Tab-separated table of C-alpha atoms and ligand atoms in Angstrom:
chain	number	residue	atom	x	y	z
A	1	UNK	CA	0.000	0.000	0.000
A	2	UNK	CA	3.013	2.383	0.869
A	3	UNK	CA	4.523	1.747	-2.219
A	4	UNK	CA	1.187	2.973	-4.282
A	5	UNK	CA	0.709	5.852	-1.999
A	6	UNK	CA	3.996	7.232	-2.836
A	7	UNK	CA	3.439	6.350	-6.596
A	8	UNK	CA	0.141	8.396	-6.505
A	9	UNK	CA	2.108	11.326	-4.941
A	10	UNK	CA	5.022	11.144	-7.241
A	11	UNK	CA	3.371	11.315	-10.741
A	12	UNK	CA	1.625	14.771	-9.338
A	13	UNK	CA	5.310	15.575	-7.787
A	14	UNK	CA	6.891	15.474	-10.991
A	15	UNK	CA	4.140	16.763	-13.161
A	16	UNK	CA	4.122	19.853	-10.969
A	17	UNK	CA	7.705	20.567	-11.331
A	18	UNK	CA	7.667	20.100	-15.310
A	19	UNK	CA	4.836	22.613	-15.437
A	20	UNK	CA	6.400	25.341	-12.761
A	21	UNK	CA	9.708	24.732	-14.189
A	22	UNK	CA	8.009	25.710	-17.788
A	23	UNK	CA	5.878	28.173	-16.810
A	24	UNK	CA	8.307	30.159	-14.735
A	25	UNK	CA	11.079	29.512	-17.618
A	26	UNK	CA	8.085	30.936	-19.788
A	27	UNK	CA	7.441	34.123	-17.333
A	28	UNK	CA	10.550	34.653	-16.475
A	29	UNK	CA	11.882	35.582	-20.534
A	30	UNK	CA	8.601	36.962	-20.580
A	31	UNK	CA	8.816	39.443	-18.085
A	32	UNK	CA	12.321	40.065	-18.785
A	33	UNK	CA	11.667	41.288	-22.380
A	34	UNK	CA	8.814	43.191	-21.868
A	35	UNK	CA	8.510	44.882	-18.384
A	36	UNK	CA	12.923	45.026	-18.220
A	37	UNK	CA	11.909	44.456	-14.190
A	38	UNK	CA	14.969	45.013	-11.681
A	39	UNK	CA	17.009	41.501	-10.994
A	40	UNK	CA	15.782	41.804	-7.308
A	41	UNK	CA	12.244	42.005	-7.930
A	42	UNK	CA	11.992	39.381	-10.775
A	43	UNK	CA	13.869	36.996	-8.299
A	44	UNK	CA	11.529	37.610	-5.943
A	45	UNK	CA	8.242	37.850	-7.661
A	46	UNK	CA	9.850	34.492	-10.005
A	47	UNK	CA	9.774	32.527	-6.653
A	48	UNK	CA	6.632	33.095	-5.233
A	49	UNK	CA	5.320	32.651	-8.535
A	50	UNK	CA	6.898	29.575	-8.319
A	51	UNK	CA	5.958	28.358	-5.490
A	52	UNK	CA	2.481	29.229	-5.705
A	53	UNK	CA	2.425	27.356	-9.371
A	54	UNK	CA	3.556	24.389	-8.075
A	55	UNK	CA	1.771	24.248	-5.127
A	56	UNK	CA	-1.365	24.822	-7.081
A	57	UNK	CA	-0.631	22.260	-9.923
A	58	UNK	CA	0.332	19.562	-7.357
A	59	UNK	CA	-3.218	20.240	-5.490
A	60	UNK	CA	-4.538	19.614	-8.992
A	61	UNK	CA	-3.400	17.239	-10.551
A	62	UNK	CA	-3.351	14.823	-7.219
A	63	UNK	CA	-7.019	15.680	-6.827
A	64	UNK	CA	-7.936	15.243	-10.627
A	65	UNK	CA	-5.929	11.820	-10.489
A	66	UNK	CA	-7.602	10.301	-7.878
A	67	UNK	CA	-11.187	11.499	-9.088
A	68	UNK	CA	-10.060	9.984	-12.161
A	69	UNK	CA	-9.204	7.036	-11.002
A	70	UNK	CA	-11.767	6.081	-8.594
A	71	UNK	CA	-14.344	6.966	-11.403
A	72	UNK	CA	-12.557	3.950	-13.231
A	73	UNK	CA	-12.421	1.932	-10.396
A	74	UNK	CA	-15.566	2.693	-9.332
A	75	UNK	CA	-17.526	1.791	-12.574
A	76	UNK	CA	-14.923	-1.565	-12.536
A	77	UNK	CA	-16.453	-2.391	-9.220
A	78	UNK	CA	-20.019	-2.021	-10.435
A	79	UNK	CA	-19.899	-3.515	-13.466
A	80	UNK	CA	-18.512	-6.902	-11.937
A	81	UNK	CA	-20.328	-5.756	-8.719
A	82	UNK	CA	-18.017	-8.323	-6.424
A	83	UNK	CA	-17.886	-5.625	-4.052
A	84	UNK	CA	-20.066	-3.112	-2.862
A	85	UNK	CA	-19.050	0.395	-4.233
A	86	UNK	CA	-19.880	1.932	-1.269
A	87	UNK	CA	-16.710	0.204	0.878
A	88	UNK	CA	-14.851	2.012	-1.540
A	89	UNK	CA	-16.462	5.423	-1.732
A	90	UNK	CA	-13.809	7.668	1.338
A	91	UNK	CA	-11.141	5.843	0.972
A	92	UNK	CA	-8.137	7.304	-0.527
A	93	UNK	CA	-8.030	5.928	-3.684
A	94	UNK	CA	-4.222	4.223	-3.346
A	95	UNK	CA	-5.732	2.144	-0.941
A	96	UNK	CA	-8.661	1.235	-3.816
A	97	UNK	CA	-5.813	0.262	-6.248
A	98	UNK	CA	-4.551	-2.656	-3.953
A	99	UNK	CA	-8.079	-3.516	-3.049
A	100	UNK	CA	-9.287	-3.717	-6.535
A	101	UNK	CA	-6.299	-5.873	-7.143
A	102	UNK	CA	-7.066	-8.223	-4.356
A	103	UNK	CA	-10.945	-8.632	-5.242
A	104	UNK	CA	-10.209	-8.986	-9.223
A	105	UNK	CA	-7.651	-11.666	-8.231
A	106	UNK	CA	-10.164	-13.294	-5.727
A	107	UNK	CA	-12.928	-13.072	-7.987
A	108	UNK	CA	-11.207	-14.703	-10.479
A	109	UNK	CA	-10.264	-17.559	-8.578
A	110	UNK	CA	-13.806	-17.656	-7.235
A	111	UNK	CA	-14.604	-17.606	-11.170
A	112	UNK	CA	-12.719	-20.490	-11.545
A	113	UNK	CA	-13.604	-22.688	-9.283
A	114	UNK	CA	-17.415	-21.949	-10.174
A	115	UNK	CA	-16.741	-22.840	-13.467
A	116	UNK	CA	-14.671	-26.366	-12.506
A	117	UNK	CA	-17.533	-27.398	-10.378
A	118	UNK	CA	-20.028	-26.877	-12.834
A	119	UNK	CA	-18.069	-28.704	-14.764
A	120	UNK	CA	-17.736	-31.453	-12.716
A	121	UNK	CA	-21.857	-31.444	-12.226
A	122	UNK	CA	-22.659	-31.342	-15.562
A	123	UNK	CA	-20.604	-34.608	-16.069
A	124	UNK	CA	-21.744	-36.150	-13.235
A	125	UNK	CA	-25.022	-34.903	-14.585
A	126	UNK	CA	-24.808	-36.406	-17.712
A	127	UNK	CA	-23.329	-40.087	-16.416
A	128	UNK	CA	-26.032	-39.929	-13.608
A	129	UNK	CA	-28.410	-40.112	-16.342
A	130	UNK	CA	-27.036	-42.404	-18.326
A	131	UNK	CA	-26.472	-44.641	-15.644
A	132	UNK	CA	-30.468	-44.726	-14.772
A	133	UNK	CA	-31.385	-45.500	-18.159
A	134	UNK	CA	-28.946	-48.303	-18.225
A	135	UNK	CA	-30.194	-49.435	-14.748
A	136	UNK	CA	-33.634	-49.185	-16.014
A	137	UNK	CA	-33.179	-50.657	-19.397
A	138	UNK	CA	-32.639	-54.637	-18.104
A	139	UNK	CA	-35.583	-55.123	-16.163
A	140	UNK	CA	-37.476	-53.218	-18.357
A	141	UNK	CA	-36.433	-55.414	-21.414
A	142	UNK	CA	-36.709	-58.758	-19.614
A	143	UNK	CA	-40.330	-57.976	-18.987
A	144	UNK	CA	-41.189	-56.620	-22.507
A	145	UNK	CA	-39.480	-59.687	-23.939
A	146	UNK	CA	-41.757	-61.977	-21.202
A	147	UNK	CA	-44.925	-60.429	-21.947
A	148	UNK	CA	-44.422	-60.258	-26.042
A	149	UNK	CA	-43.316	-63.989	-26.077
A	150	UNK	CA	-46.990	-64.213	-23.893
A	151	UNK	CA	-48.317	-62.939	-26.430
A	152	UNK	CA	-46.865	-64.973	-29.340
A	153	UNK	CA	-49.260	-67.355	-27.926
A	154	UNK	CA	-47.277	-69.048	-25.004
A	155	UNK	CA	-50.068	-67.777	-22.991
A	156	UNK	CA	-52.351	-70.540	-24.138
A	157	UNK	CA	-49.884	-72.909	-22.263
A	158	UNK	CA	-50.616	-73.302	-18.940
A	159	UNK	CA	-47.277	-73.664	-17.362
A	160	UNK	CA	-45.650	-71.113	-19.607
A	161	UNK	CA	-48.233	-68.721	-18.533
A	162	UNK	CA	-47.358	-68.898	-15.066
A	163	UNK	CA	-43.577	-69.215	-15.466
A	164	UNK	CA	-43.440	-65.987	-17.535
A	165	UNK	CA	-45.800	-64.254	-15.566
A	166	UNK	CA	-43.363	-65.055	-12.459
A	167	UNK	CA	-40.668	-63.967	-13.956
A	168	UNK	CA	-42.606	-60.587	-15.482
A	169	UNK	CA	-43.348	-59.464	-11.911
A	170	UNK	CA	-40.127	-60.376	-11.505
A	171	UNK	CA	-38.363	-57.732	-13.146
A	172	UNK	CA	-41.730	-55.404	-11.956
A	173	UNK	CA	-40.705	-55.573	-8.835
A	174	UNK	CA	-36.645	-54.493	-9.730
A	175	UNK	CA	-37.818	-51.939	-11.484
A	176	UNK	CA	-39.787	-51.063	-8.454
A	177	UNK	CA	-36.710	-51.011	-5.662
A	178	UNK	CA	-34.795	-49.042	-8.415
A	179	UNK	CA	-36.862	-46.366	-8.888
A	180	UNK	CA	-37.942	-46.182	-4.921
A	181	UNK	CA	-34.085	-46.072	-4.094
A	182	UNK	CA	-33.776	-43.315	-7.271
A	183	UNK	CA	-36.585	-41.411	-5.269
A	184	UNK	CA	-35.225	-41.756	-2.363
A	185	UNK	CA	-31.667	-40.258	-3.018
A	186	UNK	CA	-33.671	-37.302	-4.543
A	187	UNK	CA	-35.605	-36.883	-1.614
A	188	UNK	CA	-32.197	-36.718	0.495
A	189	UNK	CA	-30.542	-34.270	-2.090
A	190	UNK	CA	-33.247	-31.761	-2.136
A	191	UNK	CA	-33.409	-32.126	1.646
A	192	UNK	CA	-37.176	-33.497	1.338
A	193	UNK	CA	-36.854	-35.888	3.659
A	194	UNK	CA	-38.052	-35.592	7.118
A	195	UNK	CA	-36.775	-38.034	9.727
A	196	UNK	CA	-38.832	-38.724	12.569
A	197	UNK	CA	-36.738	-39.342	15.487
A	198	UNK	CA	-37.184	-41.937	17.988
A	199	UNK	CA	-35.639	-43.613	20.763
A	200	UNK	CA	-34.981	-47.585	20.396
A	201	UNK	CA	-32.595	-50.372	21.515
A	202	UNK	CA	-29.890	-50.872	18.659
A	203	UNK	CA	-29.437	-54.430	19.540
A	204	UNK	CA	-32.663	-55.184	19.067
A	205	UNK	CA	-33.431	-53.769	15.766
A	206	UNK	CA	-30.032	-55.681	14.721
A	207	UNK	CA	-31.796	-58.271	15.949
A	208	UNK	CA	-35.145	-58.101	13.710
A	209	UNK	CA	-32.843	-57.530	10.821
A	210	UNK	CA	-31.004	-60.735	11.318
A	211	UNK	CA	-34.418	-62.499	11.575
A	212	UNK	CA	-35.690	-60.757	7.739
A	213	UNK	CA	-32.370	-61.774	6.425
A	214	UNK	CA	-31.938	-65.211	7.975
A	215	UNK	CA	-33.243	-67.292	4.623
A	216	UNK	CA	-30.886	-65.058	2.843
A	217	UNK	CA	-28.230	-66.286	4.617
A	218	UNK	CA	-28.612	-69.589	4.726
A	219	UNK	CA	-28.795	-69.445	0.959
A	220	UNK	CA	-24.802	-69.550	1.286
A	221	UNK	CA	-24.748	-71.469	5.007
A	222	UNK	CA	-23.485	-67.502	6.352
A	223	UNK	CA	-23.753	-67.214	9.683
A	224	UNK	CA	-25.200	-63.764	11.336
A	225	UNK	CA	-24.280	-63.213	14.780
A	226	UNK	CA	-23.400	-60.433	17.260
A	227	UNK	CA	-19.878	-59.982	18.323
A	228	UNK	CA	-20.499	-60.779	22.047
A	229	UNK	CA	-23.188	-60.930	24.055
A	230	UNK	CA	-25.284	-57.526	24.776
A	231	UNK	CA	-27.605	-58.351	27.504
A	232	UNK	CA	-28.383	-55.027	28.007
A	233	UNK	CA	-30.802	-52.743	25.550
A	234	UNK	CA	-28.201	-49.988	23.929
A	235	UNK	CA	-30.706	-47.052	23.127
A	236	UNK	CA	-29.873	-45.128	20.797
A	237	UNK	CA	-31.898	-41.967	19.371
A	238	UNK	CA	-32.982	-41.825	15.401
A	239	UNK	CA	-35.210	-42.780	12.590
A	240	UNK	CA	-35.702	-46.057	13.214
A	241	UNK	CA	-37.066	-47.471	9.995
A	242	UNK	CA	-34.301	-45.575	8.290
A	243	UNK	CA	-31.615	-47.275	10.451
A	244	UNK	CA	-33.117	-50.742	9.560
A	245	UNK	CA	-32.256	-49.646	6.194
A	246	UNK	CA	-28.968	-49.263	6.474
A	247	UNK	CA	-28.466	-52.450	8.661
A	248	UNK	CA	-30.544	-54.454	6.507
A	249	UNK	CA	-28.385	-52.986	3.359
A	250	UNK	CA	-24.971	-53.227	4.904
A	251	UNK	CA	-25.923	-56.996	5.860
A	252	UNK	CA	-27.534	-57.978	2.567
A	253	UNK	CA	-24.082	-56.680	1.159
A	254	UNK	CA	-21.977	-58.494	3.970
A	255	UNK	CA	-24.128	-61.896	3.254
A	256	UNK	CA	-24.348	-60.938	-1.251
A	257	UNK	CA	-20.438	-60.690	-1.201
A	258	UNK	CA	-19.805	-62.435	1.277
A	259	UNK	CA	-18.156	-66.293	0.449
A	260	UNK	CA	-19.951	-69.770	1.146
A	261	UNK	CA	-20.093	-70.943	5.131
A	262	UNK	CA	-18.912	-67.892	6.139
A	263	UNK	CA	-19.853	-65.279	8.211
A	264	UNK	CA	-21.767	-62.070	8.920
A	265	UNK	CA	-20.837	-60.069	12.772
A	266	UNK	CA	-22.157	-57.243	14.409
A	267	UNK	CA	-21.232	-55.558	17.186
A	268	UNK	CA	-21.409	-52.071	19.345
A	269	UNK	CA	-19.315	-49.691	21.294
A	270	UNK	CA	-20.592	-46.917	23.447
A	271	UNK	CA	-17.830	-43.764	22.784
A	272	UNK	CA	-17.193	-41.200	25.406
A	273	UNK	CA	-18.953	-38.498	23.392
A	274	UNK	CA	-22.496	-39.874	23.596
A	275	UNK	CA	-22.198	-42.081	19.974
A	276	UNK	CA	-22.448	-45.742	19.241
A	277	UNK	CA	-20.543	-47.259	16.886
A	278	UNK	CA	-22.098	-49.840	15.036
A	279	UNK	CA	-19.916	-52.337	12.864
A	280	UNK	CA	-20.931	-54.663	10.453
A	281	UNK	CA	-17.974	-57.503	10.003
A	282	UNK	CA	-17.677	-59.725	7.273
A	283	UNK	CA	-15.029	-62.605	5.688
A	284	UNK	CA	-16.434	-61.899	2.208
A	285	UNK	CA	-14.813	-61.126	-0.902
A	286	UNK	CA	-13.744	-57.674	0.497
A	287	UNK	CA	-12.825	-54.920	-1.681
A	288	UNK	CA	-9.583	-53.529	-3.453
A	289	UNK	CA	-8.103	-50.173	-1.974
A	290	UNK	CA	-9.004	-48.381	-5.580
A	291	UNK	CA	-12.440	-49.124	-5.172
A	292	UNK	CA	-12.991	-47.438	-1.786
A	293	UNK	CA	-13.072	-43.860	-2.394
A	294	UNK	CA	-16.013	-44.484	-4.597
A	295	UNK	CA	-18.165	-46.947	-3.046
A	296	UNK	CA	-20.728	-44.408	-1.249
A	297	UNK	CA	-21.537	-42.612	-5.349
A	298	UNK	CA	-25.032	-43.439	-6.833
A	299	UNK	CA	-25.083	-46.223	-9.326
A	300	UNK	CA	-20.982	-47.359	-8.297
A	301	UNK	CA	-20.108	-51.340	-8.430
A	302	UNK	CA	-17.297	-52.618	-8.215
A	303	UNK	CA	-18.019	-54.959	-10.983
A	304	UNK	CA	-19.658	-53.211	-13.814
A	305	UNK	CA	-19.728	-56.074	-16.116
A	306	UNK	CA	-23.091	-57.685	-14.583
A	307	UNK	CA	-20.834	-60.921	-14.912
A	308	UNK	CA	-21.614	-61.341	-11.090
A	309	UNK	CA	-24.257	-63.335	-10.056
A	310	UNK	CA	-24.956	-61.473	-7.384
A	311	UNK	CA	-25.548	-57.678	-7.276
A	312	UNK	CA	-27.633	-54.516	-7.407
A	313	UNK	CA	-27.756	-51.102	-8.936
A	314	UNK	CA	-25.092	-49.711	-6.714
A	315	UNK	CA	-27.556	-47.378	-5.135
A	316	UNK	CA	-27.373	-49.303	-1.272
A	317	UNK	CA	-24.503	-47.559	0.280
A	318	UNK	CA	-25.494	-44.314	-1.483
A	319	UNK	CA	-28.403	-44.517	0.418
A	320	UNK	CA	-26.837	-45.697	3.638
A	321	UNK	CA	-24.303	-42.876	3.816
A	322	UNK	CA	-27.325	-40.216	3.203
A	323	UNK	CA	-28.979	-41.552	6.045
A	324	UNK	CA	-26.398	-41.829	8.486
A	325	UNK	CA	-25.205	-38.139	7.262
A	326	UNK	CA	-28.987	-36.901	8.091
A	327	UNK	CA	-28.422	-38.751	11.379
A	328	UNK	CA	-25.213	-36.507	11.708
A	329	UNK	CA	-23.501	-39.880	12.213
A	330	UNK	CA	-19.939	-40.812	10.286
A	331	UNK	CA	-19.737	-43.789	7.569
A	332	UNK	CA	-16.350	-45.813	7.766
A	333	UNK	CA	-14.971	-48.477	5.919
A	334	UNK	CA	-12.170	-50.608	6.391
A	335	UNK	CA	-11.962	-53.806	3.672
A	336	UNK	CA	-9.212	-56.215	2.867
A	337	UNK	CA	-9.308	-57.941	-0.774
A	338	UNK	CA	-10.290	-61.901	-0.445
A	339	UNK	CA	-10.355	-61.305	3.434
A	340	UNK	CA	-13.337	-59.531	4.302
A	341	UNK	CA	-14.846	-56.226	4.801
A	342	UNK	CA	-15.811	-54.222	7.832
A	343	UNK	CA	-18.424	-51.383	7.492
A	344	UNK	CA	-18.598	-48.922	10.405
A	345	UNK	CA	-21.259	-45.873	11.464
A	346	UNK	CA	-21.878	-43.963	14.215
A	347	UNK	CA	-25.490	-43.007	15.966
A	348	UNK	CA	-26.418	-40.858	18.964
A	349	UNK	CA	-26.690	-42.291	21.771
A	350	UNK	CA	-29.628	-41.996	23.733
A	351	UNK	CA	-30.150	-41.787	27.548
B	1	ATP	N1	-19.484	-56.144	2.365
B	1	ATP	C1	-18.989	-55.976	1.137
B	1	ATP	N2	-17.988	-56.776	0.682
B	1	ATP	C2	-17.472	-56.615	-0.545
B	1	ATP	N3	-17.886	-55.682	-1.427
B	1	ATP	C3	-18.872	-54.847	-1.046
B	1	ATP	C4	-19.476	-54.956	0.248
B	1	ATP	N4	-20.413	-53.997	0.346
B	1	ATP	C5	-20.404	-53.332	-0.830
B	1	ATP	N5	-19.476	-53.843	-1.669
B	1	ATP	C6	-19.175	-53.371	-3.036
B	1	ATP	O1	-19.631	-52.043	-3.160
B	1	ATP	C7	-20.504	-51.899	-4.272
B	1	ATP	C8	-21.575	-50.894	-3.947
B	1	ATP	O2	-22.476	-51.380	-2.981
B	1	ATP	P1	-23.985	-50.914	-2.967
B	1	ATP	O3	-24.653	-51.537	-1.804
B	1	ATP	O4	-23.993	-49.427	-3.069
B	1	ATP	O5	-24.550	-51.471	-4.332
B	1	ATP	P2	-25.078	-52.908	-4.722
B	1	ATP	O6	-25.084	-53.822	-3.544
B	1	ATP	O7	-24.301	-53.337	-5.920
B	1	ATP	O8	-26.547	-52.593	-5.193
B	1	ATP	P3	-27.847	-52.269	-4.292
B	1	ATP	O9	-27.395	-52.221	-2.881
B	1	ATP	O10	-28.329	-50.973	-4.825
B	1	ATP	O11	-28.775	-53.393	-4.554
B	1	ATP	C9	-21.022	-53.291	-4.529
B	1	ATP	O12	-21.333	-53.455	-5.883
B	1	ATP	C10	-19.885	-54.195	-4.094
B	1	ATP	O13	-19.001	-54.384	-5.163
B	2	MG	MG1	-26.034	-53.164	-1.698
């Protein structure tokens, strides 16, 4: 800031002293020719002339450079309007220089950024889309194809009818999880959602999850089971049928990619400051360090090519980690390729 004060001041320095050394140059021969003046007196009146033009055309031309530019600056401020022109009206306009400097170079970054992230939307954007169509397309297709073969006449069989039918409502009902998951991300990311918060006994509702899943399970001879025993309720505060979501989901994933006999293990820690920690342990398939960072996105699997015989539409975790982030609760994972996987959240704990 110094250094543009004394800039400011030194143009008007030096353009006084070219004009006063001109103009009493000018007067001087001037005066000397015409009125043939005494040496004493032209001395004399040549100095106070002199100092009397400078002082004057320093006053000037300061003042008429800094109207001029804070005018500029002025009209720069409210034509990108980043800054309020009246935090710059008073202020000596050096000081305005270094400002305007600052904000142009802030709001450029700010620019900048803008721009990247609306980049980065637009793509996400555009695969988001894609991906739902894509989602959408197999079930959809698999029930056209069931219903037009129907049609063909293998409706007039009786045990084709049924079969297709079966497998029709089938791909119905996928269709219908996707699009209720699709709805509700949405709901999350506009904030739509309203939680209704309760108080109930974790261990428990681990509990009733284990009992929906249990046929799942045995499908592959997995074992669910607690960690240790918990005799006592843990109460915890929350939605509950939204935390049976994510326990059911992060099981269904432990037990889907999970291997043959194994196992499925839950367990609970009170923390000091008032959470729970829930875990959800498996010996499944686990997942490659690559893969983590991107687990929690809509639509992400770690294998895309369907090849898998077991699998969704990648939407589960997305889900999960909106709910436990409504909850104001922390999503953690911790997963060892071929070894297993351990998926971690925390709750508040209630008294
Ligand atoms: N316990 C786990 N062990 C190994 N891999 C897992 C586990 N949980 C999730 N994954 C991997 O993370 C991916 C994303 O999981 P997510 O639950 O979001 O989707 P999904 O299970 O494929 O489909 P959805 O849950 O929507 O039916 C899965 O495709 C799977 O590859
Ligand atoms: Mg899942």
């Amino acid at each position: 800031m110094s250094f543009n004060f004394k800039r400011s001041y030194k143009f008007a320095i030096k353009s006084a002293l070219y004009i006063t050394v001109f103009g009493v140059g000018f007067v001087g021969i001037l005066s000397h020719y015409i009125f043939h003046p005494d040496q004493d007196h032209l001395t004399a009146f040549l100095i106070v002339f002199a100092f009397s033009l400078y002082l004057f055309s320093f006053l000037v031309i300061q003042y008429r450079v800094e109207v001029f530019i804070y005018r500029r600056v002025k009209k720069i401020y409210d034509d990108v309007s980043f800054l309020e022109s009246a935090t710059v009206i008073n202020q000596p306009i050096t000081t305005d220089m270094a400002t305007l400097t600052r904000e142009v170079k802030k709001f450029a970054t700010e620019k900048k950024m803008e721009i990247e992230t609306l980049k980065i939307k637009e793509a996400y954007r555009r695969e988001f889309l894609g991906n739902v169509s894509h989602e959408l397309k197999t079930p959809l297709f698999t029930v056209q194809g069931y219903i037009l073969t129907l049609l063909d006449g293998a409706m007039k069989d009786k045990t084709l009818r049924k079969k297709y039918l079966e497998r029709a409502e089938k791909g119905v009902e996928r269709l219908v999880y996707i699009v209720q998951d699709l709805d509700m991300i949405s709901k999350f990311e506009m904030g739509d959602l309203n939680l209704s918060f309760d108080k109930f006994n974790i261990v428990q509702l681990t509990q009733n999850v284990f009992d929906l899943l249990e046929m799942k399970a045995e499908k592959k001879n997995i074992i669910l089971s607690f960690d240790n025993k918990y005799t006592k309720p843990i109460m915890v505060s929350g939605d509950q049928e939204k935390i049976q979501q994510v326990l059911a989901n992060l099981v269904v994933n432990s037990i889907k990619y999970g291997r043959e006999d194994g196992y499925v293990e839950v367990g609970f820690d009170v923390l000091e400051n008032g959470k729970v920690i829930v875990r959800v342990k498996d010996n499944g398939e686990g997942i490659e360090k690559k893969n983590i960072p991107r687990l929690f996105e809509r639509f992400y699997r770690v294998d895309k090519t369907g090849a898998r015989t077991e699998g969704g539409s990648g939407l589960g975790l997305s889900i999960v980690k909106h709910i436990i982030e409504a909850h104001n609760g922390k999503i953690h994972v911790q997963s060892e390729f071929n070894k297993g996987s351990e998926f971690s959240f925390t709750i508040e704990k209630s008294k």
